[in-house]
XYZ file of C-alpha atoms in Angstrom:
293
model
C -11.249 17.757 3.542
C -9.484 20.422 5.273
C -5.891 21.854 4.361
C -2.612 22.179 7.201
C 0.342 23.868 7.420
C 2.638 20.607 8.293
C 6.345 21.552 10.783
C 7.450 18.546 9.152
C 7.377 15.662 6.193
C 9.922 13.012 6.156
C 9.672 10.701 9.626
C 12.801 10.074 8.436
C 12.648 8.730 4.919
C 9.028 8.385 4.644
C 5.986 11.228 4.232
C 2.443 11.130 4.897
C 0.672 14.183 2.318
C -2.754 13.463 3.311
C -4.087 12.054 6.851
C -7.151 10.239 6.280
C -8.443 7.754 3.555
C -11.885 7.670 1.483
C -10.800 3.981 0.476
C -13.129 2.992 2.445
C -11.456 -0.553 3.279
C -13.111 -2.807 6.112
C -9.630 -4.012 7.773
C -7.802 -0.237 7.597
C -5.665 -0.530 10.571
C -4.783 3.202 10.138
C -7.902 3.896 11.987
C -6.700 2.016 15.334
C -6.878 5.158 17.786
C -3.352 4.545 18.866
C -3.007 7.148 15.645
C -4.822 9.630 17.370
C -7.061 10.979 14.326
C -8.368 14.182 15.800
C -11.111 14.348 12.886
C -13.138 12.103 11.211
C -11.083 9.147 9.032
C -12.902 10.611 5.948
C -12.611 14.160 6.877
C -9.396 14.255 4.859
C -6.283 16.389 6.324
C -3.887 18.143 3.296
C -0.822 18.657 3.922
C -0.689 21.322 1.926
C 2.752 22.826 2.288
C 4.326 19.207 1.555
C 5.911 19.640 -1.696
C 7.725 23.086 -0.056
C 8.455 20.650 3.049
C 9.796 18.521 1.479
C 11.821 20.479 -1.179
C 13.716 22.355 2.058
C 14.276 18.645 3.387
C 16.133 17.537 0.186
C 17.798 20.678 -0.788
C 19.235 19.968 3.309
C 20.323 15.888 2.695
C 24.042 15.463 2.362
C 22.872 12.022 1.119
C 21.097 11.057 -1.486
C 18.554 8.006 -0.323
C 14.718 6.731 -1.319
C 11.963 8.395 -0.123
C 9.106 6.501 0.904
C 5.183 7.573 0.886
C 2.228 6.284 1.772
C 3.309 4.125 4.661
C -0.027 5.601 6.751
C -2.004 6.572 3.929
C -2.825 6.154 -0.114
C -0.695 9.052 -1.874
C -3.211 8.477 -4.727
C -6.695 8.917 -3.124
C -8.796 11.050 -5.361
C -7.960 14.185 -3.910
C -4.828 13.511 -5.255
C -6.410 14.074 -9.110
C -6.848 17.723 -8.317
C -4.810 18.797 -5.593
C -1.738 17.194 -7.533
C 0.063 17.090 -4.288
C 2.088 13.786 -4.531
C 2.856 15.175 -8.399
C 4.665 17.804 -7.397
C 6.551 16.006 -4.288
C 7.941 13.571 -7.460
C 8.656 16.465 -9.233
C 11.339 17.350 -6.597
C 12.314 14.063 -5.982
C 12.947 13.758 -9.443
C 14.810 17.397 -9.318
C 17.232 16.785 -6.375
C 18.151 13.063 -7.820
C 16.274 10.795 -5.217
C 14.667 7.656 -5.260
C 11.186 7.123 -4.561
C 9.126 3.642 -3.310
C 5.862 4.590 -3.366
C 2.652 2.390 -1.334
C -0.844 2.810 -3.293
C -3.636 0.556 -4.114
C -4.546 3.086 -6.873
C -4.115 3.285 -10.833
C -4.160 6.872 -10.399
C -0.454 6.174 -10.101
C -0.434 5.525 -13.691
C -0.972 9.378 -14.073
C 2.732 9.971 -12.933
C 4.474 7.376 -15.420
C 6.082 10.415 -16.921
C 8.097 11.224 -13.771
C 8.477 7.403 -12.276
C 10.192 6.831 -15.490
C 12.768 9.998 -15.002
C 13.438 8.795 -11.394
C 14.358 5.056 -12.245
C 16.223 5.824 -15.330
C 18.500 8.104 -12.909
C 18.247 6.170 -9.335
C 15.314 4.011 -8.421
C 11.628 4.307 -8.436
C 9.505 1.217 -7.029
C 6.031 1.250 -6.997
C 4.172 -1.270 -4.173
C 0.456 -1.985 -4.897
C -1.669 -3.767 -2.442
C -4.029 -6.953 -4.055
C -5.824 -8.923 -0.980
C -7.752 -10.228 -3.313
C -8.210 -11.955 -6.783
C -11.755 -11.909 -7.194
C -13.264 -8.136 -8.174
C -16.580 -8.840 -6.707
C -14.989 -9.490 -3.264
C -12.860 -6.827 -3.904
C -16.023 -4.421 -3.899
C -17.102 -5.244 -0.317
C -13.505 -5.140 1.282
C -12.337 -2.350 -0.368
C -15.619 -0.446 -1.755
C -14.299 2.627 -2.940
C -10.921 1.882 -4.870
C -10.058 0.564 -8.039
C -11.002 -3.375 -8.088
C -7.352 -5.809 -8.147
C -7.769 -6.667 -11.872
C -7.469 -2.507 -12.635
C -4.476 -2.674 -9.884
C -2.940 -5.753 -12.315
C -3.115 -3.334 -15.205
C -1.398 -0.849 -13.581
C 1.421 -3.520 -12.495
C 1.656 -4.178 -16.017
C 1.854 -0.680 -17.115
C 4.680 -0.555 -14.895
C 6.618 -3.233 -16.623
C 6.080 -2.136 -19.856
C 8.223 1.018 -18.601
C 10.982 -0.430 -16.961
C 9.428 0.373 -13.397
C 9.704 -2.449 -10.483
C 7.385 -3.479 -8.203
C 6.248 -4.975 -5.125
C 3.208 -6.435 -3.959
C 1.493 -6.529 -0.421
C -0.164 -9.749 0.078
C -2.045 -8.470 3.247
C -4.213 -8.043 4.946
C -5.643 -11.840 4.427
C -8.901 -11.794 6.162
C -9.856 -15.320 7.830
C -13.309 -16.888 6.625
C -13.299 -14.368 3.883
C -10.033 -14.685 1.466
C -7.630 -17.745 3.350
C -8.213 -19.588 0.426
C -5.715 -21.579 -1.720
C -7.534 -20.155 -4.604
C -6.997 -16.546 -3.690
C -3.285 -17.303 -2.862
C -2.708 -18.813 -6.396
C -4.466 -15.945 -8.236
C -2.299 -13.194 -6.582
C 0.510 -15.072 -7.532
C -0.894 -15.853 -11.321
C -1.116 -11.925 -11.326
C 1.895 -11.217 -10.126
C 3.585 -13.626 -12.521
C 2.201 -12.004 -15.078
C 2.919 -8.242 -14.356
C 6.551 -9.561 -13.806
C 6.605 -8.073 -9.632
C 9.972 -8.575 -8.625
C 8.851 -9.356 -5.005
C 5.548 -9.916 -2.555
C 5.047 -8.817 1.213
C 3.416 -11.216 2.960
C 2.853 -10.762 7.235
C 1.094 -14.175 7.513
C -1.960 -15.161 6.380
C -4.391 -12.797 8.718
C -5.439 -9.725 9.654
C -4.573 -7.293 13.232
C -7.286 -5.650 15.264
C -7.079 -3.393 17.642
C -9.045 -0.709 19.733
C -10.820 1.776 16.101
C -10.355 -0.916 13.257
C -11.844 -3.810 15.173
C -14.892 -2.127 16.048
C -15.279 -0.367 12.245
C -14.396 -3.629 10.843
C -17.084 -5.702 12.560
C -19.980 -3.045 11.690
C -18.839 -3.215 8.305
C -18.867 -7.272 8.414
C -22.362 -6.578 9.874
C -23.506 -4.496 6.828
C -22.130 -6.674 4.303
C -23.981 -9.022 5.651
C -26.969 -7.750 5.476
C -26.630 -8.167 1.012
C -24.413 -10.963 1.020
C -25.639 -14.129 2.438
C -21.581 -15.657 2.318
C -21.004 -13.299 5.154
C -23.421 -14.023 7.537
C -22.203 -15.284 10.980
C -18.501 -14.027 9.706
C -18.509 -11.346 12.672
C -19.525 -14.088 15.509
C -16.797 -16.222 13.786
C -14.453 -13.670 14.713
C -15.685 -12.612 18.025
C -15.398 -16.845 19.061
C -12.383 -17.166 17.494
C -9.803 -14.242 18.082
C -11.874 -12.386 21.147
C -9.247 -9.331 21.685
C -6.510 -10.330 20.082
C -4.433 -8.027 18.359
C -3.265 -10.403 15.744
C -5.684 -12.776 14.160
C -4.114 -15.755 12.203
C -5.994 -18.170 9.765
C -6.507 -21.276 10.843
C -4.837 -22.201 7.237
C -2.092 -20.281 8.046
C 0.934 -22.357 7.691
C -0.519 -24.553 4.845
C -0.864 -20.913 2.793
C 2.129 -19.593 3.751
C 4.135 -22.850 2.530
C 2.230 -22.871 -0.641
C 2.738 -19.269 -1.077
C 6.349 -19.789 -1.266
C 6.151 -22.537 -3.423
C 4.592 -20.646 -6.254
C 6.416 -17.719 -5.523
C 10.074 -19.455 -5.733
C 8.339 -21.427 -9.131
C 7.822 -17.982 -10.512
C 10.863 -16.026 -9.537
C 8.893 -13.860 -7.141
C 11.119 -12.788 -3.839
C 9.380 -13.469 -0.732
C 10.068 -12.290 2.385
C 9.829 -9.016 4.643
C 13.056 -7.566 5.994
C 15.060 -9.153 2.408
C 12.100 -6.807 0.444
C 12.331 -3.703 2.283
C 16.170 -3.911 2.303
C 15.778 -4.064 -1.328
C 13.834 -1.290 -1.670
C 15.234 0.888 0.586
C 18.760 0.618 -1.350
C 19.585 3.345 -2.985
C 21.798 2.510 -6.224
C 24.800 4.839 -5.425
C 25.029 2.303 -2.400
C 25.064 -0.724 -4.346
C 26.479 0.652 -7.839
C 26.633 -3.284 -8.546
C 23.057 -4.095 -8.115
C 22.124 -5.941 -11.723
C 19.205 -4.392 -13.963
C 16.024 -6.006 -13.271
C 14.468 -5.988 -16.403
């Protein structure tokens, strides 16, 4: 890792504190090189002046709004258990009477309950967790070095248990790997059960482009190499999306309708733009929003 003086936080609602993720999943898009890393996707960048940042931002706002995190990269990646930066940035939301929506696909978030629970009982606090997939085992090869989905389902139910809403991302789905109507009903069974109020779903698919196509095909390769289910998975790809930016199951429709089946069977809100409106509204701007819970 290596530590920066940021000019700036909130782009305009939404912060980045670290640049760079040791997740280690195979799809990432965040390393596409339209980003322009100028170090090494592992190598991670701190933002270390963020909670300061961010505290001169808020102190500034004539409006009160939610702030969003993690839209470029985890909040919660283990850095974060030391350095304590994203703490601290709650602490001031928490302070100046924001909201926060938060993106992770780590229980680490559990670690800031305390605060989540301050923020919501005053204005909003939604945490979104990414799931891709039901089964751990996948899990392990697609997204090696963060906590497998059924730890990620804990945490959504943790979250209930205190009152705190949340949203799951559905995506990426990654053709000939996890288009299955079996992975589609056990995101939704977990779901269900940790009582998310809605799910993000972009189609049933993954994009590719110039950085993440080229990591994610070496990975396919080395996965490959210990899992016989994967071999012939990159030539699959290479015959059947060549260049193409987005890459859409062949299933895609047939999931998609069955998704929203079992979603409107278990009370789940669907969508994209209806979600993010949701979570982007801060209560003093609907003051006749109903609880959730």
């Amino acid at each position: 890792m290596h530590f920066v003086n940021a000019k700036t936080i909130l782009t305009p609602r939404s912060m980045n504190i670290y640049r760079g993720c040791t997740h280690g999943c195979i799809y990432c898009d965040s390393r596409s090189k339209c980003y322009q890393f100028t170090h090494d996707f592992e190598d991670i960048e701190v933002k270390q002046n963020a909670p300061e940042l961010l505290e001169e931002t808020l102190r500034k706002k004539r409006k009160r709004c939610m702030i969003g995190t993690g839209s470029m990269c985890d909040p919660y990646i283990p850095l974060e258990k030391d350095l304590g930066l994203m703490r601290r940035c709650l602490e001031i939301i928490e302070r100046y009477n924001f909201g926060v929506t938060l993106q992770t696909k780590s229980d680490l978030v559990l670690r800031d309950m305390d605060l989540l629970e301050k923020i919501n009982r005053k204005t909003k606090a939604v945490v979104q967790m990414t799931l891709t997939t039901a089964d751990d085992n996948l899990c392990r090869l697609v997204e090696p070095a963060v906590c497998v989905t059924s730890k990620r389902f804990e945490a959504l139910c943790e979250c209930k248990k205190h009152g705190i809403p949340t949203v799951v991302w559905f995506s990426p789905l990654l053709p000939f790997i996890n288009d299955t109507k079996e992975n589609v009903e056990g995101i939704v069974d977990y779901c269900a059960r940790a009582g998310v109020k809605a799910m993000l779903c972009f189609g049933i698919g993954l994009t590719l482009r110039e950085g993440n196509r080229e990591y994610f095909y070496d990975a396919l390769d080395k996965i490959a190499k210990r899992n016989a289910s994967f071999a012939g998975i990159k030539e699959r790809y290479i015959k059947s999306f060549g260049y193409s930016y987005v890459c859409s199951s062949p299933h895609d429709a047939e999931l998609m309708a069955h998704l929203s089946r079992l979603c409107k069977s278990n009370g789940i809100m669907l969508g994209t733009d209806s979600v993010f409106k949701w979570m982007e509204e801060f209560p003093e701007d609907n003051p006749l929003q109903p609880s959730l819970f």
